[in-house]
Coordinates of C-alpha atoms in Angstrom, one line a residue:
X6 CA 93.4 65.7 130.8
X7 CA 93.5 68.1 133.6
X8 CA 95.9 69.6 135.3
X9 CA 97.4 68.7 139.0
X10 CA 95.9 70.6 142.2
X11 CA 97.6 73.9 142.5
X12 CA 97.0 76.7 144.4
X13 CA 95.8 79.9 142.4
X14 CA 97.9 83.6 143.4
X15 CA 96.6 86.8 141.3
X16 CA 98.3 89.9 142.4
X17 CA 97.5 93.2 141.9
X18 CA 100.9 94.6 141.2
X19 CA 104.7 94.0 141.0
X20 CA 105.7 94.1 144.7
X21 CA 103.3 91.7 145.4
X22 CA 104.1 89.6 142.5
X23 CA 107.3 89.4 143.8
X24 CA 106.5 88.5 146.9
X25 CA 104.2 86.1 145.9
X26 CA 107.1 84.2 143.6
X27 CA 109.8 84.8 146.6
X28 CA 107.4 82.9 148.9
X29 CA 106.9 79.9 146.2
X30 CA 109.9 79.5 144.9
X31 CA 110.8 76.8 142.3
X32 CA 107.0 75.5 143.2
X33 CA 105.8 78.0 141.5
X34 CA 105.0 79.1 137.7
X35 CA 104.0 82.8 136.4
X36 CA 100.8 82.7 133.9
X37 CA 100.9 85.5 131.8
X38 CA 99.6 84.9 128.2
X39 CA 99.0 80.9 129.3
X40 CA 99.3 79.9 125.9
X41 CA 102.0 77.7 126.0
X42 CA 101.7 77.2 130.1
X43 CA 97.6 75.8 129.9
X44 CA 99.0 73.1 127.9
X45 CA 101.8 71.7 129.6
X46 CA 99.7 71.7 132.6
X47 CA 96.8 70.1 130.7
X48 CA 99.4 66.9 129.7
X49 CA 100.6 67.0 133.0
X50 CA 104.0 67.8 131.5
X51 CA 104.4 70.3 134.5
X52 CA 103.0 70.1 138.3
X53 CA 103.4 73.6 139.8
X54 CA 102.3 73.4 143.1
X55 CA 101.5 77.4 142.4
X56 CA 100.2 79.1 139.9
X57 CA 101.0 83.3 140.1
X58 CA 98.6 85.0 137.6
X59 CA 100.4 88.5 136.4
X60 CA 97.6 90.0 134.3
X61 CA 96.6 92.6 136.6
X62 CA 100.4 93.9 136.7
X63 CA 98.9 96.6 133.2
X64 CA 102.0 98.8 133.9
X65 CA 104.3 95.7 132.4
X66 CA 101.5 96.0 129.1
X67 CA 103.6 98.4 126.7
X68 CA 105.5 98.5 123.7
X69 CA 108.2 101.3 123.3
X70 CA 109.8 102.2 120.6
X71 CA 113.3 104.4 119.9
X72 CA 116.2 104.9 118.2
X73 CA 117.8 102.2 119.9
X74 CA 115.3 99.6 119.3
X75 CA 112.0 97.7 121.0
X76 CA 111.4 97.7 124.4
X77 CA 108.2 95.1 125.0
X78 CA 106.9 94.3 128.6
X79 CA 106.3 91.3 130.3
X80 CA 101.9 91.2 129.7
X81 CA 102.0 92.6 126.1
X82 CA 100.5 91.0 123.7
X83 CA 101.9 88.8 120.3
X84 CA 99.4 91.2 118.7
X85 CA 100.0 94.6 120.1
X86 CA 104.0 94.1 118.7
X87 CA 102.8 93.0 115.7
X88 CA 100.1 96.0 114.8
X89 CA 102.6 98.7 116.6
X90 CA 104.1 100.7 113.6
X91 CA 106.4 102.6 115.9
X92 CA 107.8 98.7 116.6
X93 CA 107.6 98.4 113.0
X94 CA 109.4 101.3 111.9
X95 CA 112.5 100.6 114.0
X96 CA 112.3 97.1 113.6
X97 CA 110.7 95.3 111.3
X98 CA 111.8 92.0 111.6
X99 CA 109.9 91.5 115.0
X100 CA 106.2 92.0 112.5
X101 CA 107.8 89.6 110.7
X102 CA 108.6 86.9 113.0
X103 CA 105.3 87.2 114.8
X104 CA 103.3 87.4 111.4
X105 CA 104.2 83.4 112.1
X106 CA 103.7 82.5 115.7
X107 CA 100.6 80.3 115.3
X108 CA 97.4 81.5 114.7
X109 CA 95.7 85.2 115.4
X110 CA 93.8 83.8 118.3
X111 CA 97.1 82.8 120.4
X112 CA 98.6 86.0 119.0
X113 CA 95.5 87.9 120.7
X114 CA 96.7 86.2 123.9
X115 CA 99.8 85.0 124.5
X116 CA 103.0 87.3 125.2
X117 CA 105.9 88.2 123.7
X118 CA 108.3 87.9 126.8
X119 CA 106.6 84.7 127.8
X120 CA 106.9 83.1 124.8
X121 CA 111.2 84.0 125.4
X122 CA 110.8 82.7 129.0
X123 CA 108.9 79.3 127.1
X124 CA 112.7 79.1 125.7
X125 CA 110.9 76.7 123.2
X126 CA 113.8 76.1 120.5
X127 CA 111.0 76.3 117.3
X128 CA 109.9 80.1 119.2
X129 CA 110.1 82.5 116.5
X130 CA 111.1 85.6 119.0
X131 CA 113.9 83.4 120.4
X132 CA 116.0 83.7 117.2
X133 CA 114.8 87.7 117.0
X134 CA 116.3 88.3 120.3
X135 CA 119.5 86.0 119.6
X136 CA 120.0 87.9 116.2
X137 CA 119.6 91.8 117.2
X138 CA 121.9 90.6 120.5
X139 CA 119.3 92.0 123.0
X140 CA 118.4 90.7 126.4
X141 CA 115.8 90.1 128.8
X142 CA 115.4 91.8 132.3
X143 CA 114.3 90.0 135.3
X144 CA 113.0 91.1 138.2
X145 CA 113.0 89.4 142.0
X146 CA 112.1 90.6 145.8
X147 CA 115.9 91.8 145.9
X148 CA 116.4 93.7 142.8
X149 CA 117.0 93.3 138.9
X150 CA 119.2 92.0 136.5
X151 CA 119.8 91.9 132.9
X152 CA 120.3 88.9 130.5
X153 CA 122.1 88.8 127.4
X154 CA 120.3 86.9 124.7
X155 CA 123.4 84.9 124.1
X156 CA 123.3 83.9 127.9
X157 CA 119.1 83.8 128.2
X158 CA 118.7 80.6 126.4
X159 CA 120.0 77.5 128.2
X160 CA 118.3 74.5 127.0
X161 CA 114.8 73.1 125.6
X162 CA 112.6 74.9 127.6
X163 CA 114.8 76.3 129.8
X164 CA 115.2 80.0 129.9
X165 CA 118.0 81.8 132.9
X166 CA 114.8 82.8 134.9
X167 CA 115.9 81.6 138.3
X168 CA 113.0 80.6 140.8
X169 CA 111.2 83.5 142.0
X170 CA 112.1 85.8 139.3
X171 CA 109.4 87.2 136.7
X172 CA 111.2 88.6 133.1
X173 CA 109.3 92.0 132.9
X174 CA 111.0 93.3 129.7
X175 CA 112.5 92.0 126.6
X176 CA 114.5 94.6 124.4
X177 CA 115.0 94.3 120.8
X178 CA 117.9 96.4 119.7
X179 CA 118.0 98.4 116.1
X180 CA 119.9 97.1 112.6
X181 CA 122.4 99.7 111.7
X182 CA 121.3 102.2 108.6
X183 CA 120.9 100.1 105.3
X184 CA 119.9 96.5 107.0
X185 CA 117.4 94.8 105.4
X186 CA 115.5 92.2 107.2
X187 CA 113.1 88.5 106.4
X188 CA 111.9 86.1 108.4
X189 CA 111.1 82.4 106.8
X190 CA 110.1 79.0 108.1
X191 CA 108.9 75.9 107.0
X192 CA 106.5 74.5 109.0
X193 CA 104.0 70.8 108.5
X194 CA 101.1 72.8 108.4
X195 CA 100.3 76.7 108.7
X196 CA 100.3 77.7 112.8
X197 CA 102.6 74.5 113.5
X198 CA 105.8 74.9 115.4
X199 CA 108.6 75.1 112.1
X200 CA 110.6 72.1 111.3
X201 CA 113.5 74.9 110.5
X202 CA 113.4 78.8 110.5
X203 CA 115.5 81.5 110.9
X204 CA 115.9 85.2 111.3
X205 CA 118.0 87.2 108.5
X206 CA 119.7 90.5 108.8
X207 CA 121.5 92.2 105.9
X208 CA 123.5 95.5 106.0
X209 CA 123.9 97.0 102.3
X210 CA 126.3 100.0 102.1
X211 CA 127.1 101.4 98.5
X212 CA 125.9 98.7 97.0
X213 CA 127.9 96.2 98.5
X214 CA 127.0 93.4 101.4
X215 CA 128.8 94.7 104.5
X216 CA 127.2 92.3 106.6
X217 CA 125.6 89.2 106.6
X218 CA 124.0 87.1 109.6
X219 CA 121.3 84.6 110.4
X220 CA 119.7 83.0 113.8
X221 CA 118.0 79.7 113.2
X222 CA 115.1 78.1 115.0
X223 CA 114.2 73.9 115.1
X224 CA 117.9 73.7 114.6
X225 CA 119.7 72.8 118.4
X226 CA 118.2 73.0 121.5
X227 CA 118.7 76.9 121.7
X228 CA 118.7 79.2 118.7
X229 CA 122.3 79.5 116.9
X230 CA 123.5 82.6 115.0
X231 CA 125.9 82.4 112.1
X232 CA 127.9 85.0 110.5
X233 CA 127.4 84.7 106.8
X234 CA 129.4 88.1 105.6
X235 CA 132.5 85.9 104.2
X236 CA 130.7 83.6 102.2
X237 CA 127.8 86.4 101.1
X238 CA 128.4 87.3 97.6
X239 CA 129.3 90.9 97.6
X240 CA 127.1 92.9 95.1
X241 CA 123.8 93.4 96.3
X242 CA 122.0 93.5 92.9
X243 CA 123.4 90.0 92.9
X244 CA 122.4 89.1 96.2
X245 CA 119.1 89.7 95.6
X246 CA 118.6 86.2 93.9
X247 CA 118.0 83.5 96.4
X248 CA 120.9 81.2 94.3
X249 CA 123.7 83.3 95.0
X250 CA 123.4 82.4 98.4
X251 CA 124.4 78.8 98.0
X252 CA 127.4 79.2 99.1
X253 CA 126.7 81.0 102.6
X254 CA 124.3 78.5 103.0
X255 CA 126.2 75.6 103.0
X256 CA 128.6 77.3 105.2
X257 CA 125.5 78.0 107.4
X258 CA 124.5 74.2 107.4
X259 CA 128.1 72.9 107.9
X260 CA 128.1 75.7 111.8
X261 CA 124.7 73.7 112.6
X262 CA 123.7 70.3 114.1
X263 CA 120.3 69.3 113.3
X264 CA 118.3 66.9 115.0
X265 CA 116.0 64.2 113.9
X266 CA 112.7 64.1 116.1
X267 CA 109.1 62.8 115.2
X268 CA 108.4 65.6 112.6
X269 CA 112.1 65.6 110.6
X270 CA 115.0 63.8 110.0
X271 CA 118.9 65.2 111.0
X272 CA 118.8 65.6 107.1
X273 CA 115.5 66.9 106.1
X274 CA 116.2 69.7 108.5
X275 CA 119.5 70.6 107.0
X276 CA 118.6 70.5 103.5
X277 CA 114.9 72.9 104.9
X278 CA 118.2 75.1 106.1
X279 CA 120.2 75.2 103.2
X280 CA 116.5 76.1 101.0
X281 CA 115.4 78.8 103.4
X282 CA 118.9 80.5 104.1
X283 CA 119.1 81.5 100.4
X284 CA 115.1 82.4 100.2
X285 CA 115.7 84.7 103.7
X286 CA 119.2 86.2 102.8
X287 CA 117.8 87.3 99.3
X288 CA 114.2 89.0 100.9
X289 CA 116.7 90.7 103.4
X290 CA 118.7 92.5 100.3
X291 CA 115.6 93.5 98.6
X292 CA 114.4 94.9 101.8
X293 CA 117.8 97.1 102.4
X294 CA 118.6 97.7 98.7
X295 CA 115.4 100.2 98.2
X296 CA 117.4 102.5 101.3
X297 CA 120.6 102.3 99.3
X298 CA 121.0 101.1 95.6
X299 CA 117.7 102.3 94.4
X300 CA 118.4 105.6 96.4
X301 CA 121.8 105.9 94.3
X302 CA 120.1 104.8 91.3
X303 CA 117.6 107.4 91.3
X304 CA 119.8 110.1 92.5
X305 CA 122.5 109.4 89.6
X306 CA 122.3 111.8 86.3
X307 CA 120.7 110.1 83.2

């Protein structure tokens, strides 16, 4: 199929982006990466009687990196997070969410912040922003505002962006010291959308398990964190096997409300969650124990 008639806007900067989106309104749509856009317009799934190309706004293309996390603009790439090792460095988990957004070609192309704006509830980067708690600035003809990742997220495809607004920056906060960090997901076949996935943050300190939390994807219609610390078992060394988590994740599974679709039953999902919650939880420990037990290990007299 094809999409419907629309009329084509490419602006050469943000003011006149702005303009341009002020001017369409709600019968507009921003193309950015167009990998999840092209599609819906293809099925006819969307009708924008406007389409406002951003590519030529380069100044939104970065990736910066501090000691208070990511900050990624609205036209950079899946691939330019996933490669940067400044990103890496003070956040790994983001390489390893994006290590499974589809396939290298859409990663070549599509964007970061659009893929948040998408709002689909199997996006990878959704539960990454939901779990590091950070937000997503928009930008309009009369001024900015910020978005909390708890607020950003409002349904199945449906992000806060209010009509005439363009998200230009999503920031990624740091983990504390000692946080170890895994990202898993089942999916039908390699590149599909995941039938369950989450996000998993661990924070070791003297070799115990201070804290514990997980964001799932393919689980509600907007990704759901849950505070595991409680039910983690406390020892790290311990922690480190994917079984002693089988607790926490049935705690996990009891906070969520899977839902049966064409790819997975209510059921399938929840046992997928209850699998993946002890393989994510345990790859977290053994990423935060080298930064702490080992460290104490090594450093004690033989």
């Amino acid at each position: 199929m094809k999409p419907s008639p629309f009329t084509y806007h490419r602006p050469e900067d943000l003011e006149q982006a702005l303009a341009v989106l002020a001017d369409v309104g709600s019968d507009g749509k921003v193309l950015a990466g167009g990998q999840s856009l092209l599609p819906i317009l293809s099925m006819r799934l969307a009708a924008p009687a406007h389409l406002v190309d951003v590519n030529r706004l380069t100044d939104l293309a970065y990736v910066r990196s501090g000691p208070d996390g990511v900050h990624v603009g609205a036209l950079a790439r899946h691939r330019d997070v996933e490669r940067d090792a400044e990103a890496h460095s003070a956040l790994p988990l983001l390489r390893q969410a994006l290590e499974h957004v589809a396939h290298p070609t859409i990663r070549n192309r599509g964007t970061s912040v659009g893929s948040l704006a998408h709002a689909d509830p199997s996006g990878e980067l959704t539960a990454v922003l939901a779990l590091t708690g950070g937000r997503v600035d928009l930008a309009c003809a009369a001024g900015r505002r910020s978005v909390a990742a708890m607020d950003f997220f409002l349904g199945p495809l449906e992000s806060a962006v209010r009509p005439g607004e363009l998200a230009v920056e999503a920031w990624f906060p740091a983990f504390p010291a000692g946080t170890g960090t895994a990202f898993v997901e089942a999916a039908r076949r390699h590149g599909d959308y995941a039938m369950a996935g989450l996000a998993a943050a661990v924070t070791v300190v003297d070799g115990r398990v201070a804290s514990a939390r997980a964001a799932y994807i393919s689980m509600s219609p907007v990704p759901v964190v849950v505070e595991l610390t409680q039910d983690a078992p406390a020892d790290a060394a311990a922690a480190a096997d994917p079984a002693a988590w089988a607790g926490a994740a049935e705690a996990a599974v009891d906070r969520l409300e899977p839902e049966a679709d064409l790819h997975a039953s209510a059921d399938y999902r929840a046992q997928l969650a209850r699998t993946l919650t002890g393989r994510a939880m345990a790859r977290a420990v053994a990423a935060a124990v080298p930064t702490d037990v080992h460290r104490r290990a090594e450093e004690a007299p033989a």
